[in-house]
mmCIF file of C-alpha atoms in Angstrom:
data_model
loop_
_atom_site.group_PDB
_atom_site.id
_atom_site.type_symbol
_atom_site.label_atom_id
_atom_site.label_comp_id
_atom_site.label_asym_id
_atom_site.label_seq_id
_atom_site.Cartn_x
_atom_site.Cartn_y
_atom_site.Cartn_z
ATOM 1 C CA MET A 1 100.768 153.874 104.212
ATOM 2 C CA THR A 2 101.115 152.417 107.718
ATOM 3 C CA ASP A 3 101.665 148.713 108.248
ATOM 4 C CA ARG A 4 98.369 148.557 110.127
ATOM 5 C CA PHE A 5 96.515 149.971 107.155
ATOM 6 C CA CYS A 6 98.143 147.445 104.846
ATOM 7 C CA VAL A 7 97.316 144.613 107.241
ATOM 8 C CA LYS A 8 93.656 145.620 107.191
ATOM 9 C CA GLN A 9 93.574 145.477 103.394
ATOM 10 C CA ARG A 10 95.559 142.213 103.249
ATOM 11 C CA ALA A 11 92.994 140.559 105.519
ATOM 12 C CA LEU A 12 90.532 140.854 102.602
ATOM 13 C CA PHE A 13 92.813 139.585 99.824
ATOM 14 C CA SER A 14 91.561 135.996 100.085
ATOM 15 C CA ASP A 15 87.941 137.081 99.729
ATOM 16 C CA GLN A 16 88.823 139.394 96.874
ATOM 17 C CA LEU A 17 90.745 136.642 95.043
ATOM 18 C CA ASP A 18 87.790 134.271 95.406
ATOM 19 C CA GLY A 19 85.360 136.816 94.007
ATOM 20 C CA GLU A 20 83.464 137.039 97.296
ATOM 21 C CA ARG A 21 81.229 140.054 97.532
ATOM 22 C CA LEU A 22 82.695 142.763 99.740
ATOM 23 C CA PRO A 23 80.781 145.848 100.879
ATOM 24 C CA PHE A 24 81.035 148.364 98.034
ATOM 25 C CA TRP A 25 83.356 150.890 99.666
ATOM 26 C CA ARG A 26 85.427 148.173 101.274
ATOM 27 C CA GLY A 27 85.993 146.509 97.926
ATOM 28 C CA LEU A 28 86.797 149.827 96.300
ATOM 29 C CA LEU A 29 89.340 150.618 99.008
ATOM 30 C CA VAL A 30 91.058 147.240 98.562
ATOM 31 C CA ARG A 31 91.284 147.714 94.786
ATOM 32 C CA PHE A 32 92.560 151.257 95.166
ATOM 33 C CA HIS A 33 95.124 150.192 97.746
ATOM 34 C CA LEU A 34 96.376 147.421 95.471
ATOM 35 C CA ALA A 35 96.851 149.973 92.719
ATOM 36 C CA VAL A 36 99.112 152.169 94.843
ATOM 37 C CA CYS A 37 100.945 149.897 97.305
ATOM 38 C CA PRO A 38 103.805 147.853 95.779
ATOM 39 C CA GLN A 39 104.261 145.782 98.944
ATOM 40 C CA CYS A 40 100.625 144.747 98.954
ATOM 41 C CA GLN A 41 100.807 144.050 95.230
ATOM 42 C CA LEU A 42 103.550 141.519 95.946
ATOM 43 C CA MET A 43 101.541 140.010 98.799
ATOM 44 C CA HIS A 44 98.427 139.766 96.620
ATOM 45 C CA ARG A 45 100.318 138.113 93.780
ATOM 46 C CA SER A 46 101.962 135.657 96.148
ATOM 47 C CA LEU A 47 98.649 134.756 97.757
ATOM 48 C CA GLY A 48 97.047 134.235 94.352
ATOM 49 C CA ALA A 49 99.935 132.014 93.246
ATOM 50 C CA THR A 50 99.564 129.996 96.461
ATOM 51 C CA ARG A 51 95.880 129.432 95.809
ATOM 52 C CA ASP A 52 96.584 128.504 92.179
ATOM 53 C CA ALA A 53 99.277 126.020 93.269
ATOM 54 C CA LEU A 54 96.727 124.353 95.577
ATOM 55 C CA ARG A 55 94.319 123.981 92.667
ATOM 56 C CA GLU A 56 97.002 122.096 90.756
ATOM 57 C CA LEU A 57 96.881 119.365 93.422
ATOM 58 C CA ARG A 58 93.319 118.335 92.601
ATOM 59 C CA ASP A 59 93.978 115.246 90.509
ATOM 60 C CA ARG A 60 97.560 114.684 91.553
ATOM 61 C CA ASP A 61 98.539 111.778 93.802
ATOM 62 C CA PRO A 62 99.989 113.057 97.069
ATOM 63 C CA GLU A 63 103.480 111.973 98.016
ATOM 64 C CA SER A 64 103.587 109.343 100.744
ATOM 65 C CA MET B 1 56.155 120.333 92.784
ATOM 66 C CA LEU B 2 58.058 117.669 90.907
ATOM 67 C CA GLN B 3 60.811 116.113 92.946
ATOM 68 C CA LYS B 4 64.082 115.760 91.158
ATOM 69 C CA ARG B 5 65.103 112.124 91.063
ATOM 70 C CA VAL B 6 68.801 111.486 91.062
ATOM 71 C CA ALA B 7 70.210 108.242 89.716
ATOM 72 C CA ALA B 8 71.635 105.829 92.288
ATOM 73 C CA ILE B 9 75.411 105.903 92.771
ATOM 74 C CA SER B 10 76.797 103.447 90.233
ATOM 75 C CA GLU B 11 79.639 101.004 90.718
ATOM 76 C CA GLN B 12 81.594 102.970 88.136
ATOM 77 C CA ALA B 13 81.093 106.145 90.173
ATOM 78 C CA VAL B 14 82.392 104.400 93.294
ATOM 79 C CA ARG B 15 85.502 103.222 91.419
ATOM 80 C CA GLU B 16 86.146 106.750 90.173
ATOM 81 C CA LEU B 17 85.554 108.335 93.577
ATOM 82 C CA GLU B 18 87.780 106.049 95.607
ATOM 83 C CA PRO B 19 91.140 107.527 94.534
ATOM 84 C CA VAL B 20 89.737 111.051 94.836
ATOM 85 C CA LEU B 21 88.628 110.421 98.401
ATOM 86 C CA TYR B 22 91.838 108.613 99.307
ATOM 87 C CA ARG B 23 93.947 111.542 98.052
ATOM 88 C CA PHE B 24 91.857 113.962 100.077
ATOM 89 C CA ALA B 25 92.042 111.851 103.230
ATOM 90 C CA LEU B 26 95.788 111.312 102.848
ATOM 91 C CA ARG B 27 96.437 115.033 102.485
ATOM 92 C CA ALA B 28 94.197 115.722 105.475
ATOM 93 C CA THR B 29 95.560 113.074 107.845
ATOM 94 C CA ARG B 30 99.009 112.105 106.430
ATOM 95 C CA ASP B 31 98.208 108.522 107.490
ATOM 96 C CA ALA B 32 97.800 105.978 104.679
ATOM 97 C CA ASP B 33 96.075 103.269 106.741
ATOM 98 C CA LEU B 34 93.700 105.736 108.346
ATOM 99 C CA SER B 35 92.977 107.270 104.947
ATOM 100 C CA ARG B 36 91.997 103.885 103.525
ATOM 101 C CA ASP B 37 89.611 103.353 106.459
ATOM 102 C CA LEU B 38 88.096 106.816 106.175
ATOM 103 C CA THR B 39 87.664 106.415 102.415
ATOM 104 C CA GLN B 40 85.793 103.162 102.859
ATOM 105 C CA GLU B 41 83.629 104.668 105.604
ATOM 106 C CA ALA B 42 82.777 107.659 103.425
ATOM 107 C CA LEU B 43 81.869 105.507 100.431
ATOM 108 C CA LEU B 44 79.686 103.253 102.565
ATOM 109 C CA ALA B 45 77.984 106.273 104.108
ATOM 110 C CA ALA B 46 77.391 107.767 100.657
ATOM 111 C CA LEU B 47 75.843 104.534 99.388
ATOM 112 C CA ALA B 48 73.676 104.264 102.488
ATOM 113 C CA GLN B 49 72.521 107.889 102.152
ATOM 114 C CA GLN B 50 72.330 108.150 98.377
ATOM 115 C CA ASP B 51 68.633 109.010 98.506
ATOM 116 C CA ARG B 52 69.694 112.261 100.216
ATOM 117 C CA PHE B 53 71.822 113.317 97.266
ATOM 118 C CA ALA B 54 69.651 115.922 95.560
ATOM 119 C CA GLY B 55 72.103 116.826 92.787
ATOM 120 C CA ARG B 56 72.553 120.447 93.898
ATOM 121 C CA SER B 57 76.302 119.885 93.882
ATOM 122 C CA SER B 58 78.401 117.355 91.991
ATOM 123 C CA LEU B 59 78.556 113.829 93.369
ATOM 124 C CA ARG B 60 82.266 114.340 94.014
ATOM 125 C CA THR B 61 81.609 117.466 96.092
ATOM 126 C CA TRP B 62 78.861 115.733 98.053
ATOM 127 C CA VAL B 63 80.964 112.687 98.904
ATOM 128 C CA VAL B 64 83.985 114.855 99.769
ATOM 129 C CA GLY B 65 81.667 116.588 102.239
ATOM 130 C CA ILE B 66 80.801 113.240 103.831
ATOM 131 C CA LEU B 67 84.491 112.370 104.020
ATOM 132 C CA SER B 68 85.253 115.729 105.626
ATOM 133 C CA HIS B 69 82.843 114.930 108.445
ATOM 134 C CA LYS B 70 84.632 111.607 108.985
ATOM 135 C CA VAL B 71 88.034 113.298 109.024
ATOM 136 C CA LEU B 72 86.854 115.945 111.463
ATOM 137 C CA ASP B 73 85.348 113.312 113.748
ATOM 138 C CA HIS B 74 88.757 111.670 113.769
ATOM 139 C CA PHE B 75 90.478 114.968 114.602
ATOM 140 C CA ARG B 76 88.012 115.671 117.424
ATOM 141 C CA ARG B 77 88.825 112.356 119.000
ATOM 142 C CA ARG B 78 92.401 113.508 119.284
ATOM 143 C CA THR B 79 93.794 116.644 120.903
ATOM 144 C CA LEU B 80 93.414 119.492 118.436
ATOM 145 C CA GLN B 81 96.491 121.469 117.539
ATOM 146 C CA PRO B 82 96.125 125.079 118.522
ATOM 147 C CA SER B 83 96.207 127.492 115.636
ATOM 148 C CA GLY B 84 98.109 130.450 116.887
ATOM 149 C CA ASP B 85 97.968 134.079 115.963
ATOM 150 C CA ASP B 86 99.400 134.973 112.677
ATOM 151 C CA PRO B 87 101.906 137.829 112.465
ATOM 152 C CA MET B 88 102.564 136.996 108.817
ATOM 153 C CA LEU B 89 100.585 139.844 107.360
ATOM 154 C CA LEU B 90 103.059 142.481 108.529
ATOM 155 C CA ALA B 91 106.043 141.246 106.523
ATOM 156 C CA ALA B 92 105.496 141.715 102.800
ATOM 157 C CA PRO B 93 107.392 139.341 100.504
ATOM 158 C CA SER B 94 110.198 140.380 98.189
ATOM 159 C CA ALA B 95 109.872 139.960 94.449
ATOM 160 C CA GLU B 96 112.176 136.922 94.663
ATOM 161 C CA ASP B 97 109.938 135.394 97.324
ATOM 162 C CA VAL B 98 106.942 135.812 95.059
ATOM 163 C CA GLU B 99 108.725 134.184 92.134
ATOM 164 C CA ARG B 100 109.438 131.170 94.346
ATOM 165 C CA VAL B 101 105.743 130.833 95.077
ATOM 166 C CA VAL B 102 104.849 131.177 91.408
ATOM 167 C CA ALA B 103 107.446 128.509 90.608
ATOM 168 C CA ALA B 104 105.803 126.250 93.221
ATOM 169 C CA ARG B 105 103.126 125.450 90.661
ATOM 170 C CA GLN B 106 105.797 123.488 88.830
ATOM 171 C CA GLU B 107 107.142 121.951 92.014
ATOM 172 C CA LEU B 108 104.039 120.753 93.760
ATOM 173 C CA SER B 109 105.981 118.653 96.245
ATOM 174 C CA ALA B 110 106.749 121.881 98.120
ATOM 175 C CA VAL B 111 103.039 122.668 98.211
ATOM 176 C CA GLU B 112 102.286 119.164 99.526
ATOM 177 C CA ARG B 113 104.914 119.518 102.247
ATOM 178 C CA GLY B 114 103.542 122.899 103.272
ATOM 179 C CA LEU B 115 99.974 121.662 103.322
ATOM 180 C CA ALA B 116 100.961 118.817 105.641
ATOM 181 C CA LYS B 117 102.368 121.299 108.157
ATOM 182 C CA LEU B 118 99.222 123.399 108.487
ATOM 183 C CA PRO B 119 96.914 123.186 111.505
ATOM 184 C CA GLU B 120 94.247 120.580 110.833
ATOM 185 C CA LEU B 121 91.221 122.806 110.363
ATOM 186 C CA GLU B 122 93.126 125.216 108.090
ATOM 187 C CA ARG B 123 94.357 122.254 106.072
ATOM 188 C CA MET B 124 90.812 120.931 105.735
ATOM 189 C CA ALA B 125 89.526 124.346 104.636
ATOM 190 C CA LEU B 126 92.163 124.626 101.905
ATOM 191 C CA LEU B 127 91.678 121.025 100.772
ATOM 192 C CA MET B 128 87.959 121.523 100.395
ATOM 193 C CA THR B 129 87.827 124.991 98.840
ATOM 194 C CA ASP B 130 91.065 125.316 96.888
ATOM 195 C CA VAL B 131 91.965 121.726 96.014
ATOM 196 C CA GLU B 132 88.484 120.248 95.616
ATOM 197 C CA GLY B 133 86.642 123.431 94.626
ATOM 198 C CA VAL B 134 83.824 122.903 97.123
ATOM 199 C CA PRO B 135 81.664 126.055 97.368
ATOM 200 C CA ARG B 136 82.217 127.983 100.578
ATOM 201 C CA GLN B 137 78.718 127.362 101.960
ATOM 202 C CA ASP B 138 79.056 123.610 101.476
ATOM 203 C CA CYS B 139 82.466 123.796 103.093
ATOM 204 C CA CYS B 140 80.961 125.592 106.110
ATOM 205 C CA ASN B 141 78.319 122.886 106.451
ATOM 206 C CA ALA B 142 80.860 120.077 106.191
ATOM 207 C CA LEU B 143 83.319 121.625 108.648
ATOM 208 C CA GLY B 144 80.631 122.850 111.018
ATOM 209 C CA VAL B 145 81.916 126.436 110.967
ATOM 210 C CA THR B 146 80.361 129.787 110.237
ATOM 211 C CA ALA B 147 81.121 131.708 107.058
ATOM 212 C CA THR B 148 83.216 134.117 109.092
ATOM 213 C CA HIS B 149 85.236 131.328 110.664
ATOM 214 C CA LEU B 150 85.837 129.789 107.236
ATOM 215 C CA ARG B 151 87.102 133.130 105.946
ATOM 216 C CA VAL B 152 89.581 133.217 108.827
ATOM 217 C CA LEU B 153 90.683 129.627 108.186
ATOM 218 C CA LEU B 154 91.249 130.299 104.481
ATOM 219 C CA HIS B 155 93.006 133.561 105.209
ATOM 220 C CA ARG B 156 95.356 132.034 107.780
ATOM 221 C CA GLY B 157 95.921 128.779 105.921
ATOM 222 C CA ARG B 158 96.769 130.431 102.610
ATOM 223 C CA ASN B 159 99.066 132.930 104.293
ATOM 224 C CA ARG B 160 100.870 130.273 106.298
ATOM 225 C CA LEU B 161 101.358 128.209 103.149
ATOM 226 C CA ARG B 162 102.426 131.286 101.189
ATOM 227 C CA ARG B 163 105.129 132.018 103.754
ATOM 228 C CA MET B 164 106.362 128.430 103.649
ATOM 229 C CA LEU B 165 106.598 128.517 99.870
ATOM 230 C CA GLU B 166 108.373 131.872 99.940
ATOM 231 C CA ASP B 167 110.910 130.534 102.422
ATOM 232 C CA ASP B 168 111.378 127.187 100.667
ATOM 233 C CA ARG B 169 114.885 126.613 99.341
#
């Protein structure tokens, strides 16, 4: 896989994590790519953990 | 067609909303005095406009939307920070980097620090969608951006924050 191809898939990871509807073949390509690309798997997991960490802030007092 | 009547905003609701709004404003602006002012302005605006609250979203979401407008008005009165291009998508993280991000859920101070460093509009997008759980369409309306622009803001903001958490020592 080229870096450019990975970058194109990674641009959709946020939408995919949020359950946003992607065009059918686009969504299928992202899922397939995640199944076969270990680098993108790491990126996807990291992005998901980032989003989950943000959710933890909801009822927490921010530090001054 | 029957019009849905929504109960007026109670004093109890205002007391419960105030810390929520203050937290949001403080994360958005990093200025405690300004955040207190913006919180008061948002609550007053919500009380003045409560007949417009149709109950399609939660009261919290609706008032956070009002506050977002106030915060954005404040940002527009200042010079906006440019949000540059993001080359972050080329460099994939290592497994250790990812574990640091996962661990960030236990160390939320790192997340707070990272959030404070984001460009303003990206920070607002993440605060509204990820922290407050505001639906994307409501977030678009509050921020005055298209759905496409919001996708870009979320994409860039999350990736910037992800990189900061991966690099955090």
